[in-house]
Short mmCIF file of C-alpha atoms in Angstrom, two decimals:
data_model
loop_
_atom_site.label_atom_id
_atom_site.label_comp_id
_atom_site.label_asym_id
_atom_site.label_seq_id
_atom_site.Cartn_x
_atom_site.Cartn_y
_atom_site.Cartn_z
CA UNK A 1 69.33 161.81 144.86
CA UNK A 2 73.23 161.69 145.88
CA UNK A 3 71.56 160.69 149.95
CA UNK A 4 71.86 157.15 149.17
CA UNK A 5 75.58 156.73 147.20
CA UNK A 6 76.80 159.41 149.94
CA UNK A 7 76.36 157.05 152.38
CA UNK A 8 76.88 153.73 151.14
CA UNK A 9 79.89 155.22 149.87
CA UNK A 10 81.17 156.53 153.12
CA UNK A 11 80.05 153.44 155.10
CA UNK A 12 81.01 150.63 152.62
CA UNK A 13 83.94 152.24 150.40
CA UNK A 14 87.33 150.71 152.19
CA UNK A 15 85.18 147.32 151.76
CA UNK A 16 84.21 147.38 148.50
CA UNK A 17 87.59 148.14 147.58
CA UNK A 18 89.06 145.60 149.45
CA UNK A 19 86.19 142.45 147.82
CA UNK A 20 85.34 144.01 144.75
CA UNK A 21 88.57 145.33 142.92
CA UNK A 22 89.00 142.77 140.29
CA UNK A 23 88.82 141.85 137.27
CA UNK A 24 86.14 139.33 137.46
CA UNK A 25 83.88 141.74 138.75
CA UNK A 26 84.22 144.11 136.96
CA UNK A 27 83.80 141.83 133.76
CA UNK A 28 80.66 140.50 135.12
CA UNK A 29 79.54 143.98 135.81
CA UNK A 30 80.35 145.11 132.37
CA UNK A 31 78.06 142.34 130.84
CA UNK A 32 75.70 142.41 132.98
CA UNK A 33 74.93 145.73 132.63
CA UNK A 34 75.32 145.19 128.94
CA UNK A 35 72.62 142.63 128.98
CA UNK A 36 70.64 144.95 131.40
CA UNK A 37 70.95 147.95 128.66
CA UNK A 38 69.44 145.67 126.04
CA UNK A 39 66.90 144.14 127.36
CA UNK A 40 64.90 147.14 129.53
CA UNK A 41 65.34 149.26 125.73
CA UNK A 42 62.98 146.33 124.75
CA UNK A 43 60.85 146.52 127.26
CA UNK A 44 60.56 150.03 126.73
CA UNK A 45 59.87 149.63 122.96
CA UNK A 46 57.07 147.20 123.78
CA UNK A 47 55.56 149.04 125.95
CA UNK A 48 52.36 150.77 125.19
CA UNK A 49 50.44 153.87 127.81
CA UNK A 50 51.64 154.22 131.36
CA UNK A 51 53.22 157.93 132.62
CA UNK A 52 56.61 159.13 131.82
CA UNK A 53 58.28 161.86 132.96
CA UNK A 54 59.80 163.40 129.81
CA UNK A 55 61.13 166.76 131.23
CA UNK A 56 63.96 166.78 134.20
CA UNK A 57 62.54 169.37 136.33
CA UNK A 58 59.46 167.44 136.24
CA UNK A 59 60.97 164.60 138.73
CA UNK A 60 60.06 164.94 141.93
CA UNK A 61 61.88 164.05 145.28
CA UNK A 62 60.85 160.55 145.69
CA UNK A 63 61.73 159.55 142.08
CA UNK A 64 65.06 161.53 142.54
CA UNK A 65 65.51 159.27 145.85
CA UNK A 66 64.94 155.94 143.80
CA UNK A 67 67.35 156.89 141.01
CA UNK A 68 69.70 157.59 143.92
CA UNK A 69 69.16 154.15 145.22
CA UNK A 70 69.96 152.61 142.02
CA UNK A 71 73.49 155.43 141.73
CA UNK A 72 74.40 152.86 144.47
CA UNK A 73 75.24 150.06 142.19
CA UNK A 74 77.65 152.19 140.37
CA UNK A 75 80.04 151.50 143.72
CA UNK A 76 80.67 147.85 142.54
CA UNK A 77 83.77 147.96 140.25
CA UNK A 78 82.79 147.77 136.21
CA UNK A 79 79.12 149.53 136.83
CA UNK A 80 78.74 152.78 134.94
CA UNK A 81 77.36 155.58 137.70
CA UNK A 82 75.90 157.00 135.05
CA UNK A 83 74.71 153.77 133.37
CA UNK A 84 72.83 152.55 136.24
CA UNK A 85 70.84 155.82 136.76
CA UNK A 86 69.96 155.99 133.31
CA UNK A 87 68.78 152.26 133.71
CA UNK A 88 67.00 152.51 136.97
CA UNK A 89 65.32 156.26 136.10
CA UNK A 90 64.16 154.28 132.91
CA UNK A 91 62.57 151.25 134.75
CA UNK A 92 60.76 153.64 137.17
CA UNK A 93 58.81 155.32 134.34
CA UNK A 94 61.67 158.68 133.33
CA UNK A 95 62.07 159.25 129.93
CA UNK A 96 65.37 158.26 128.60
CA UNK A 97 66.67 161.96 127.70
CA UNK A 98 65.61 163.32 131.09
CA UNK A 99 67.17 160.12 132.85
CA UNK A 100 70.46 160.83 131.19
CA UNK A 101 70.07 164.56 132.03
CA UNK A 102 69.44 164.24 135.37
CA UNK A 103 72.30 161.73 135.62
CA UNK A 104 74.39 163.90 134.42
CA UNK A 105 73.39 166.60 137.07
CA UNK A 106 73.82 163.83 139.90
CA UNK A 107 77.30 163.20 138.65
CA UNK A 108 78.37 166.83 139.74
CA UNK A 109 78.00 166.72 143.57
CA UNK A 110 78.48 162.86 143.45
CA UNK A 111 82.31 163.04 141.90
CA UNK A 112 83.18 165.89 143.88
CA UNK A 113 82.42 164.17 146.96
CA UNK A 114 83.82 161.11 146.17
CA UNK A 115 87.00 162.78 144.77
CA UNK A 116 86.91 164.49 148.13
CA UNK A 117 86.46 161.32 150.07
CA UNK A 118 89.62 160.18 148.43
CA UNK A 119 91.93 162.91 148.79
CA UNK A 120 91.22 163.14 152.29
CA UNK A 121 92.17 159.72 152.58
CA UNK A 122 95.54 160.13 150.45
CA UNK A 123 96.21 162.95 152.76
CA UNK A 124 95.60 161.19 155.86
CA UNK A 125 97.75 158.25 155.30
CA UNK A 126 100.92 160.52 155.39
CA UNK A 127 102.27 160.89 151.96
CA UNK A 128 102.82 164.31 151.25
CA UNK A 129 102.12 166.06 147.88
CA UNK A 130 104.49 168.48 145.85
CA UNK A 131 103.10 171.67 144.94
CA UNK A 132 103.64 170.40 141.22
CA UNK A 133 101.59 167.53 142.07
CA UNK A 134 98.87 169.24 143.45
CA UNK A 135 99.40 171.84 140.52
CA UNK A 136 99.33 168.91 137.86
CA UNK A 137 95.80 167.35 139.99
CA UNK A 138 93.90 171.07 139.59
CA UNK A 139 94.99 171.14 135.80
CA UNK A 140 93.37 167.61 135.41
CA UNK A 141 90.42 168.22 137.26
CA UNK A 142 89.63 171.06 135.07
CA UNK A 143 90.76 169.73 131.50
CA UNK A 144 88.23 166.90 132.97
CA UNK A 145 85.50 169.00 133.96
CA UNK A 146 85.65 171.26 130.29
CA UNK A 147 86.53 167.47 128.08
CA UNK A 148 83.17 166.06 130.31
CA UNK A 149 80.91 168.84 129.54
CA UNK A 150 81.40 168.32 125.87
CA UNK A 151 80.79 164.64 125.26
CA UNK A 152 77.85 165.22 127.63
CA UNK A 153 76.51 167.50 125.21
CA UNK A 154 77.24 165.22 122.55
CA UNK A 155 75.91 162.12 124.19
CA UNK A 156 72.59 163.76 124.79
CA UNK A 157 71.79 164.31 121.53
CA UNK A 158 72.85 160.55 120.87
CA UNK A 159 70.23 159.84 123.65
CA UNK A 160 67.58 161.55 121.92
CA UNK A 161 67.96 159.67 118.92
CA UNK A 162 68.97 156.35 119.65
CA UNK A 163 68.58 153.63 122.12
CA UNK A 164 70.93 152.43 124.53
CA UNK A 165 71.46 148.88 122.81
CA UNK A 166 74.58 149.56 120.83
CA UNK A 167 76.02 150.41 124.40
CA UNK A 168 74.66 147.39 126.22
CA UNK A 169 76.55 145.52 123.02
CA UNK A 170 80.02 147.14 123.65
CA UNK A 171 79.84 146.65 127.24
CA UNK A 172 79.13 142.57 126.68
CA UNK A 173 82.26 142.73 124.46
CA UNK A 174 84.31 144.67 126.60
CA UNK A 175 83.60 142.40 129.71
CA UNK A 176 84.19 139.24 127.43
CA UNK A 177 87.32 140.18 126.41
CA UNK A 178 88.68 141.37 129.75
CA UNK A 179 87.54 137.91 131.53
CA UNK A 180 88.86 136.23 128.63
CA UNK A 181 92.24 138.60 129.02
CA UNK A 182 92.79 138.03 132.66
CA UNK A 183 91.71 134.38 132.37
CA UNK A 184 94.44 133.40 129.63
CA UNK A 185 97.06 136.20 131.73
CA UNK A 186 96.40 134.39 135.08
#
């Protein structure tokens, strides 16, 4: 499932950075995702029959590959990684819960690499680090790591209750008011 990010990330990452860092996009990814959020939860409450995989370890490699495709969106600034695996594991027929969960298992190998990615790229361009700083980086990755693991337990049993729609609503506000921000700041 982290096959297809990997290497788009890899590939693509210096020029992504370089077109898509901005505030436009990312506001137009925020609401467009918000609007995405809302509108496949209705879909999904309208719809009647058809398979769903319910259980995480019931996903097999081709549906993990699709979701994978779809963790490739998440490069463009604004896009939630784990929003758009939720979304696309939803539209290809995985329960919510187990979309989130396995999400949530993808974003383990997929932040370490990309964290890894960028250090090696700090570290390559010549600017040396303290060991304070590198002391300070370890402490943050873990406080991270222990803070994530919570509010991943926490937002699965929102998951199981509730629909993404309230999200797909804060992220149309969000990306209103930071176009609306930059465009009165500019």
């Amino acid at each position: 499932a982290i096959i297809p990010s990997g290497i788009v990330g890899v590939l693509f990452d210096d020029w992504m950075e370089a077109h898509f860092h901005n505030a436009t996009v990312v506001s137009i990814a925020l609401i467009v995702y918000g609007v995405a959020f809302i509108l496949v939860e209705r879909r999904n409450a309208r719809r009647v029959g058809g398979k769903t995989v319910e259980d995480v370890y019931a996903i097999d490699y081709k549906t993990a590959l699709l979701i994978g495709c779809f963790q490739c969106l998440s490069l463009i600034p604004g896009t939630s990684r784990s929003g758009s695996t939720i979304l696309g594991a939803i539209l290809i027929g995985v329960g919510r819960s187990a979309g989130a969960e396995f999400s949530f298992f993808m974003a383990i190998p997929t932040m370490l690499g990309a964290s890894a990615i960028k250090g090696l790229k700090f570290l390559l361009s010549g600017v040396a680090a303290t060991g304070t700083e590198i002391g300070v980086l370890i402490v943050g990755c873990v406080v991270s790591f222990v803070v994530s693991l919570l509010v991943i337990r926490g937002l699965m049993e929102y998951v199981r209750r509730h629909s993404f729609s309230a999200f797909g609503v804060y992220r149309i506000i969000l990306g209103v008011v930071v176009l609306v921000y930059f465009a009165l700041a500019g």
